[in-house]
CSV table of C-alpha atoms and ligand atoms in Angstrom, one decimal:
chain,number,residue,atom,x,y,z
A,1,UNK,CA,4.9,15.8,16.1
A,2,UNK,CA,8.4,16.9,15.2
A,3,UNK,CA,10.4,16.0,12.1
A,4,UNK,CA,10.6,12.4,10.9
A,5,UNK,CA,13.9,10.5,10.7
A,6,UNK,CA,14.7,7.0,9.6
A,7,UNK,CA,17.8,5.0,10.6
A,8,UNK,CA,18.8,1.5,9.8
A,9,UNK,CA,21.0,-1.2,11.3
A,10,UNK,CA,23.0,-3.4,9.0
A,11,UNK,CA,20.7,-6.4,8.8
A,12,UNK,CA,19.0,-5.6,5.5
A,13,UNK,CA,20.3,-2.4,3.8
A,14,UNK,CA,18.3,-3.0,0.6
A,15,UNK,CA,14.9,-3.1,2.4
A,16,UNK,CA,15.9,-0.1,4.6
A,17,UNK,CA,16.8,1.9,1.4
A,18,UNK,CA,13.5,1.0,-0.3
A,19,UNK,CA,11.4,1.9,2.8
A,20,UNK,CA,13.2,5.2,3.1
A,21,UNK,CA,12.7,5.9,-0.6
A,22,UNK,CA,9.0,5.0,-0.5
A,23,UNK,CA,8.6,7.2,2.6
A,24,UNK,CA,10.6,10.0,0.9
A,25,UNK,CA,12.8,10.4,3.9
A,26,UNK,CA,16.6,10.0,3.5
A,27,UNK,CA,18.2,7.4,5.7
A,28,UNK,CA,19.9,9.0,8.6
A,29,UNK,CA,23.7,8.8,8.9
A,30,UNK,CA,25.4,6.6,11.4
A,31,UNK,CA,28.6,4.6,11.8
A,32,UNK,CA,28.9,1.1,13.2
A,33,UNK,CA,32.3,0.0,14.4
A,34,UNK,CA,33.0,-3.6,15.4
A,35,UNK,CA,36.1,-3.8,17.7
A,36,UNK,CA,38.5,-6.7,17.9
A,37,UNK,CA,36.8,-7.8,21.2
A,38,UNK,CA,33.5,-8.0,19.2
A,39,UNK,CA,32.1,-4.9,21.0
A,40,UNK,CA,29.9,-2.7,18.8
A,41,UNK,CA,30.0,1.1,18.8
A,42,UNK,CA,27.3,3.1,17.0
A,43,UNK,CA,27.8,6.8,16.4
A,44,UNK,CA,24.7,8.8,15.1
A,45,UNK,CA,26.0,11.3,12.6
A,46,UNK,CA,23.2,13.9,12.8
A,47,UNK,CA,21.1,15.8,15.3
A,48,UNK,CA,18.0,13.8,16.3
A,49,UNK,CA,17.0,16.1,19.3
A,50,UNK,CA,13.2,16.2,19.4
A,51,UNK,CA,12.8,14.0,16.2
A,52,UNK,CA,10.3,11.2,15.6
A,53,UNK,CA,12.7,8.4,14.8
A,54,UNK,CA,12.1,5.1,13.1
A,55,UNK,CA,14.8,2.4,13.4
A,56,UNK,CA,14.7,-0.4,10.8
A,57,UNK,CA,16.4,-3.7,11.7
A,58,UNK,CA,15.1,-7.2,10.9
A,59,UNK,CA,16.1,-10.6,12.3
A,60,UNK,CA,18.7,-12.0,9.9
A,61,UNK,CA,22.0,-13.7,10.3
A,62,UNK,CA,24.1,-13.1,12.3
A,63,UNK,CA,21.0,-12.8,14.4
A,64,UNK,CA,22.5,-12.1,17.9
A,65,UNK,CA,24.8,-9.4,16.5
A,66,UNK,CA,21.8,-7.7,14.8
A,67,UNK,CA,19.7,-7.8,17.9
A,68,UNK,CA,22.5,-6.2,20.0
A,69,UNK,CA,23.1,-3.7,17.2
A,70,UNK,CA,19.4,-2.7,17.3
A,71,UNK,CA,19.5,-2.3,21.1
A,72,UNK,CA,22.6,-0.1,21.0
A,73,UNK,CA,21.2,2.0,18.2
A,74,UNK,CA,18.0,2.7,20.1
A,75,UNK,CA,20.0,3.5,23.2
A,76,UNK,CA,22.2,5.9,21.3
A,77,UNK,CA,19.1,7.6,19.8
A,78,UNK,CA,17.4,7.8,23.2
A,79,UNK,CA,20.5,9.5,24.8
A,80,UNK,CA,20.7,11.8,21.8
A,81,UNK,CA,17.3,13.1,22.9
A,82,UNK,CA,15.1,11.7,20.1
A,83,UNK,CA,11.5,12.6,21.0
A,84,UNK,CA,10.0,9.1,20.1
A,85,UNK,CA,11.7,6.0,18.8
A,86,UNK,CA,9.8,3.3,16.9
A,87,UNK,CA,11.6,0.0,16.3
A,88,UNK,CA,10.6,-1.2,12.8
A,89,UNK,CA,11.3,-5.0,12.9
A,90,UNK,CA,10.0,-6.6,9.8
A,91,UNK,CA,10.7,-10.2,11.1
A,92,UNK,CA,10.5,-10.3,14.8
A,93,UNK,CA,13.4,-12.1,16.6
A,94,UNK,CA,12.6,-15.4,18.4
A,95,UNK,CA,8.9,-15.1,17.3
A,96,UNK,CA,8.6,-18.9,17.5
A,97,UNK,CA,9.6,-18.9,21.1
A,98,UNK,CA,6.3,-17.6,22.2
A,99,UNK,CA,5.1,-20.1,24.8
A,100,UNK,CA,6.2,-22.2,27.7
A,101,UNK,CA,5.7,-25.6,26.1
A,102,UNK,CA,8.4,-27.3,28.1
A,103,UNK,CA,9.6,-26.9,31.7
A,104,UNK,CA,12.5,-24.6,32.4
A,105,UNK,CA,12.6,-22.7,29.1
A,106,UNK,CA,12.6,-19.0,28.2
A,107,UNK,CA,9.7,-17.4,26.4
A,108,UNK,CA,12.3,-15.5,24.4
A,109,UNK,CA,9.9,-13.5,22.2
A,110,UNK,CA,8.8,-11.8,25.4
A,111,UNK,CA,12.4,-11.2,26.4
A,112,UNK,CA,13.0,-9.5,23.1
A,113,UNK,CA,10.0,-7.2,23.7
A,114,UNK,CA,11.4,-6.4,27.2
A,115,UNK,CA,14.8,-5.7,25.7
A,116,UNK,CA,13.5,-3.3,23.1
A,117,UNK,CA,11.5,-1.4,25.7
A,118,UNK,CA,14.5,-1.3,28.1
A,119,UNK,CA,16.7,0.1,25.3
A,120,UNK,CA,14.2,2.9,24.8
A,121,UNK,CA,11.8,1.9,22.1
A,122,UNK,CA,8.5,3.8,22.5
A,123,UNK,CA,6.7,1.8,19.8
A,124,UNK,CA,7.2,-1.3,17.7
A,125,UNK,CA,6.2,-1.9,14.1
A,126,UNK,CA,6.5,-5.5,12.8
A,127,UNK,CA,5.0,-7.9,10.2
A,128,UNK,CA,3.1,-11.2,10.5
A,129,UNK,CA,4.0,-12.4,14.0
A,130,UNK,CA,4.1,-16.2,14.4
A,131,UNK,CA,1.3,-15.7,16.9
A,132,UNK,CA,-0.7,-12.5,17.2
A,133,UNK,CA,-0.6,-12.9,21.0
A,134,UNK,CA,3.1,-11.8,20.9
A,135,UNK,CA,1.7,-8.2,20.6
A,136,UNK,CA,0.6,-8.7,24.2
A,137,UNK,CA,4.3,-9.0,25.3
A,138,UNK,CA,4.8,-5.3,24.7
A,139,UNK,CA,3.9,-2.8,27.3
A,140,UNK,CA,4.2,0.0,24.6
A,141,UNK,CA,2.1,0.4,21.5
A,142,UNK,CA,2.9,-2.3,18.9
A,143,UNK,CA,1.5,-2.6,15.4
A,144,UNK,CA,1.5,-5.7,13.2
A,145,UNK,CA,1.3,-5.4,9.5
A,146,UNK,CA,0.2,-8.4,7.4
A,147,UNK,CA,1.7,-9.3,4.0
A,148,UNK,CA,-1.7,-10.5,2.9
A,149,UNK,CA,-2.4,-7.5,0.5
A,150,UNK,CA,1.0,-8.0,-1.2
A,151,UNK,CA,0.6,-11.8,-1.6
A,152,UNK,CA,-3.1,-11.5,-2.6
A,153,UNK,CA,-2.2,-9.1,-5.4
A,154,UNK,CA,0.4,-11.6,-6.6
A,155,UNK,CA,-1.8,-14.7,-6.6
A,156,UNK,CA,-4.8,-12.8,-8.1
A,157,UNK,CA,-2.9,-12.3,-11.3
A,158,UNK,CA,-3.9,-15.8,-12.2
A,159,UNK,CA,-7.3,-17.5,-12.5
A,160,UNK,CA,-8.1,-18.8,-9.0
A,161,UNK,CA,-11.5,-20.4,-9.8
A,162,UNK,CA,-10.1,-23.9,-9.0
A,163,UNK,CA,-7.9,-22.9,-6.1
A,164,UNK,CA,-7.9,-23.7,-2.4
A,165,UNK,CA,-5.7,-22.2,0.3
A,166,UNK,CA,-4.0,-24.7,2.5
A,167,UNK,CA,-2.7,-24.3,6.1
A,168,UNK,CA,0.4,-26.4,6.9
A,169,UNK,CA,-1.1,-27.1,10.3
A,170,UNK,CA,-3.9,-26.1,12.7
A,171,UNK,CA,-1.7,-23.3,14.1
A,172,UNK,CA,-1.4,-21.7,10.6
A,173,UNK,CA,-5.2,-22.1,10.2
A,174,UNK,CA,-6.0,-18.6,11.3
A,175,UNK,CA,-3.5,-16.8,9.0
A,176,UNK,CA,-4.4,-19.1,6.1
A,177,UNK,CA,-8.1,-18.6,6.8
A,178,UNK,CA,-7.6,-14.9,6.7
A,179,UNK,CA,-5.8,-15.2,3.3
A,180,UNK,CA,-8.5,-17.6,2.0
A,181,UNK,CA,-11.2,-15.1,3.0
A,182,UNK,CA,-9.5,-12.2,1.3
A,183,UNK,CA,-9.2,-14.3,-1.9
A,184,UNK,CA,-12.8,-15.6,-1.5
A,185,UNK,CA,-11.4,-19.2,-1.7
A,186,UNK,CA,-12.1,-22.4,0.4
A,187,UNK,CA,-9.4,-23.7,2.6
A,188,UNK,CA,-8.0,-27.0,3.8
A,189,UNK,CA,-5.8,-27.8,6.8
A,190,UNK,CA,-3.0,-30.4,7.0
A,191,UNK,CA,-2.5,-32.4,10.2
A,192,UNK,CA,1.2,-31.7,10.9
A,193,UNK,CA,3.0,-32.9,14.0
A,194,UNK,CA,6.6,-32.2,14.9
A,195,UNK,CA,8.3,-35.3,16.4
A,196,UNK,CA,10.7,-33.3,18.6
A,197,UNK,CA,13.1,-30.3,18.1
A,198,UNK,CA,14.6,-31.9,15.0
A,199,UNK,CA,12.7,-29.5,12.8
A,200,UNK,CA,11.2,-32.4,10.9
A,201,UNK,CA,7.5,-32.1,10.3
A,202,UNK,CA,5.3,-35.2,9.6
A,203,UNK,CA,1.8,-35.2,8.3
A,204,UNK,CA,-0.7,-37.8,7.4
A,205,UNK,CA,-4.1,-36.4,7.1
A,206,UNK,CA,-5.9,-33.4,5.5
A,207,UNK,CA,-9.2,-31.7,6.4
A,208,UNK,CA,-10.9,-30.2,3.3
A,209,UNK,CA,-11.2,-30.9,-0.4
A,210,UNK,CA,-8.1,-30.6,-2.7
A,211,UNK,CA,-8.7,-33.2,-5.4
A,212,UNK,CA,-8.4,-31.7,-8.9
A,213,UNK,CA,-7.6,-28.3,-7.4
A,214,UNK,CA,-4.8,-25.8,-7.5
A,215,UNK,CA,-3.4,-25.6,-3.9
A,216,UNK,CA,-1.9,-22.5,-2.5
A,217,UNK,CA,0.0,-23.5,0.7
A,218,UNK,CA,0.0,-20.4,3.0
A,219,UNK,CA,2.2,-20.0,6.1
A,220,UNK,CA,3.8,-17.3,8.2
A,221,UNK,CA,7.4,-18.4,7.5
A,222,UNK,CA,9.5,-21.0,5.7
A,223,UNK,CA,12.4,-22.1,7.8
A,224,UNK,CA,13.9,-25.5,6.9
A,225,UNK,CA,11.2,-26.1,4.3
A,226,UNK,CA,10.0,-29.3,6.1
A,227,UNK,CA,6.4,-28.1,6.5
A,228,UNK,CA,6.1,-27.0,2.9
A,229,UNK,CA,7.7,-30.2,1.6
A,230,UNK,CA,5.4,-32.4,3.7
A,231,UNK,CA,2.3,-30.3,2.7
A,232,UNK,CA,3.2,-30.6,-1.0
A,233,UNK,CA,3.6,-34.4,-0.7
A,234,UNK,CA,0.3,-34.8,1.1
A,235,UNK,CA,-1.5,-32.4,-1.3
A,236,UNK,CA,-0.4,-34.4,-4.3
A,237,UNK,CA,-1.3,-37.6,-2.6
A,238,UNK,CA,-4.9,-36.3,-2.1
A,239,UNK,CA,-5.0,-35.3,-5.8
A,240,UNK,CA,-4.1,-31.6,-6.0
A,241,UNK,CA,-3.2,-30.7,-9.6
A,242,UNK,CA,-0.9,-27.7,-8.9
A,243,UNK,CA,0.9,-26.8,-5.7
A,244,UNK,CA,2.1,-23.3,-5.0
A,245,UNK,CA,3.2,-21.8,-1.7
A,246,UNK,CA,3.2,-18.4,-0.2
A,247,UNK,CA,4.8,-17.2,3.0
A,248,UNK,CA,5.7,-13.9,4.6
A,249,UNK,CA,9.1,-14.6,6.0
A,250,UNK,CA,11.8,-16.4,4.0
A,251,UNK,CA,14.0,-17.7,6.9
A,252,UNK,CA,15.3,-20.3,4.5
A,253,UNK,CA,17.6,-22.1,7.0
A,254,UNK,CA,19.3,-25.5,7.2
A,255,UNK,CA,18.4,-28.1,4.6
A,256,UNK,CA,15.8,-25.8,2.9
A,257,UNK,CA,17.3,-26.0,-0.6
A,258,UNK,CA,17.2,-29.8,-0.6
A,259,UNK,CA,13.7,-30.0,0.9
A,260,UNK,CA,12.1,-27.4,-1.3
A,261,UNK,CA,14.0,-28.7,-4.3
A,262,UNK,CA,12.4,-32.1,-3.8
A,263,UNK,CA,8.9,-30.6,-3.0
A,264,UNK,CA,8.2,-30.0,-6.7
A,265,UNK,CA,6.4,-26.7,-6.1
A,266,UNK,CA,5.0,-24.9,-9.1
A,267,UNK,CA,5.7,-21.6,-7.5
A,268,UNK,CA,7.2,-20.2,-4.2
A,269,UNK,CA,6.3,-16.7,-3.2
A,270,UNK,CA,7.8,-14.9,-0.2
A,271,UNK,CA,8.4,-11.3,0.9
A,272,UNK,CA,11.6,-9.4,1.5
A,273,UNK,CA,11.3,-9.1,5.3
A,274,UNK,CA,14.6,-11.1,5.5
A,275,UNK,CA,17.3,-10.8,2.8
A,276,UNK,CA,17.5,-13.8,0.5
A,277,UNK,CA,21.1,-14.7,-0.3
A,278,UNK,CA,22.1,-15.0,-4.0
A,279,UNK,CA,22.9,-18.7,-3.3
A,280,UNK,CA,19.4,-19.4,-2.0
A,281,UNK,CA,17.8,-17.4,-4.8
A,282,UNK,CA,19.8,-19.4,-7.4
A,283,UNK,CA,18.8,-22.7,-5.7
A,284,UNK,CA,15.1,-22.0,-5.8
A,285,UNK,CA,14.4,-21.4,-9.4
A,286,UNK,CA,10.7,-20.7,-9.1
A,287,UNK,CA,11.1,-18.2,-6.2
A,288,UNK,CA,9.4,-14.8,-6.3
A,289,UNK,CA,10.4,-12.2,-3.6
A,290,UNK,CA,7.8,-9.5,-3.2
A,291,UNK,CA,8.6,-6.1,-1.7
A,292,UNK,CA,7.2,-5.0,1.6
A,293,UNK,CA,8.8,-1.5,1.4
A,294,UNK,CA,5.7,0.4,0.5
A,295,UNK,CA,3.6,-1.2,3.2
A,296,UNK,CA,6.3,-0.3,5.9
A,297,UNK,CA,6.8,3.2,4.5
A,298,UNK,CA,3.0,3.9,4.5
A,299,UNK,CA,2.8,2.6,8.1
A,300,UNK,CA,5.7,4.8,9.2
A,301,UNK,CA,4.1,7.9,7.7
A,302,UNK,CA,0.8,7.0,9.3
A,303,UNK,CA,2.3,6.5,12.7
A,304,UNK,CA,4.2,9.8,12.3
A,305,UNK,CA,0.9,11.6,11.3
A,306,UNK,CA,-1.1,9.9,14.1
A,307,UNK,CA,-3.3,8.0,11.6
A,308,UNK,CA,-4.6,4.4,11.9
A,309,UNK,CA,-2.3,1.6,10.9
A,310,UNK,CA,-4.9,-1.2,11.3
A,311,UNK,CA,-7.0,0.5,8.6
A,312,UNK,CA,-4.2,-0.4,6.1
A,313,UNK,CA,-5.0,-4.1,6.6
A,314,UNK,CA,-8.8,-3.7,6.0
A,315,UNK,CA,-10.6,-4.4,2.8
A,316,UNK,CA,-13.2,-1.9,1.6
A,317,UNK,CA,-16.3,-2.3,3.8
A,318,UNK,CA,-14.5,-3.9,6.7
A,319,UNK,CA,-13.8,-2.1,10.0
B,401,R5P,C1,5.4,-23.2,12.5
B,401,R5P,O1,4.6,-23.3,13.4
B,401,R5P,C2,5.4,-22.1,11.4
B,401,R5P,O2,4.1,-21.6,11.2
B,401,R5P,C3,6.0,-22.6,10.2
B,401,R5P,O3,5.2,-23.6,9.6
B,401,R5P,C4,7.4,-23.1,10.4
B,401,R5P,O4,8.2,-22.1,11.0
B,401,R5P,C5,8.0,-23.6,9.1
B,401,R5P,O5,9.2,-24.2,9.5
B,401,R5P,P1,9.9,-25.3,8.5
B,401,R5P,O6,10.0,-24.6,7.2
B,401,R5P,O7,11.2,-25.6,9.2
B,401,R5P,O8,9.0,-26.5,8.5
């Protein structure tokens, strides 16, 4: 395959720079102009003819602007004759809109996959989808990285002999189960129900043993913090001694500061797939943000070289 090039939209400059540095590929030059009528113009500043191009853009506020920017960037690269374009989307947009659970609604994660393909993406690289079935929305190759190795390395720095991994609901059971297996820990599941679209999670029961244990709540994302707050409350009610939480995507929206502030977590660990604002970082004193740059850079280099990406997620002896 031809030369590798990496470009980035404006959603997460720090992550894009770190990925490019880890991959030892300089970020490609481009200019984004926003006109007074809110139209976006993107000018690629270098020749990409015949290149294997990777475009980094995550879902972060202002979300709709960043989605359109990504589509325009891919379109510009396609018409500049890039040989192959891979959309690198650390946090996939509308990932929670993955099913038709009400009449007359859009499965918007599928629409996002369609839009990327229409713009000209030949492949997609993302991390920890809300549901792995979203991979099936793409008619082009799509790879999903998991943050498990990064979070595992972090939590393993402490003695885990009394720890239990906790899923915030049955839906998170699979991803939490994968994490528990990697850490060789037991797991528990909270019975969480959402009352409606009010983003308020309620729980009342727990499957598994947490009394006298150190609980590690594990989820794909933290949005308003309601799930983690409820999980922490119920874990303490059932006798957990310490309550920590780990999640891939730090959406951190709405009343998250108040909710996590009152959750009394001993530690909160997330990754940098979404930028965490200084205000949020200040408001969450025990927050650790882990870098995903090396994982993305390794995956980019592997895709470029035609090597396996799924192999990166395997433990020695697994296949
Ligand atoms: C939901 O199904 C997800 O796995 C997360 O539990 C959810 O997105 C977290 O949202 P919140 O922080 O608003 O409870």
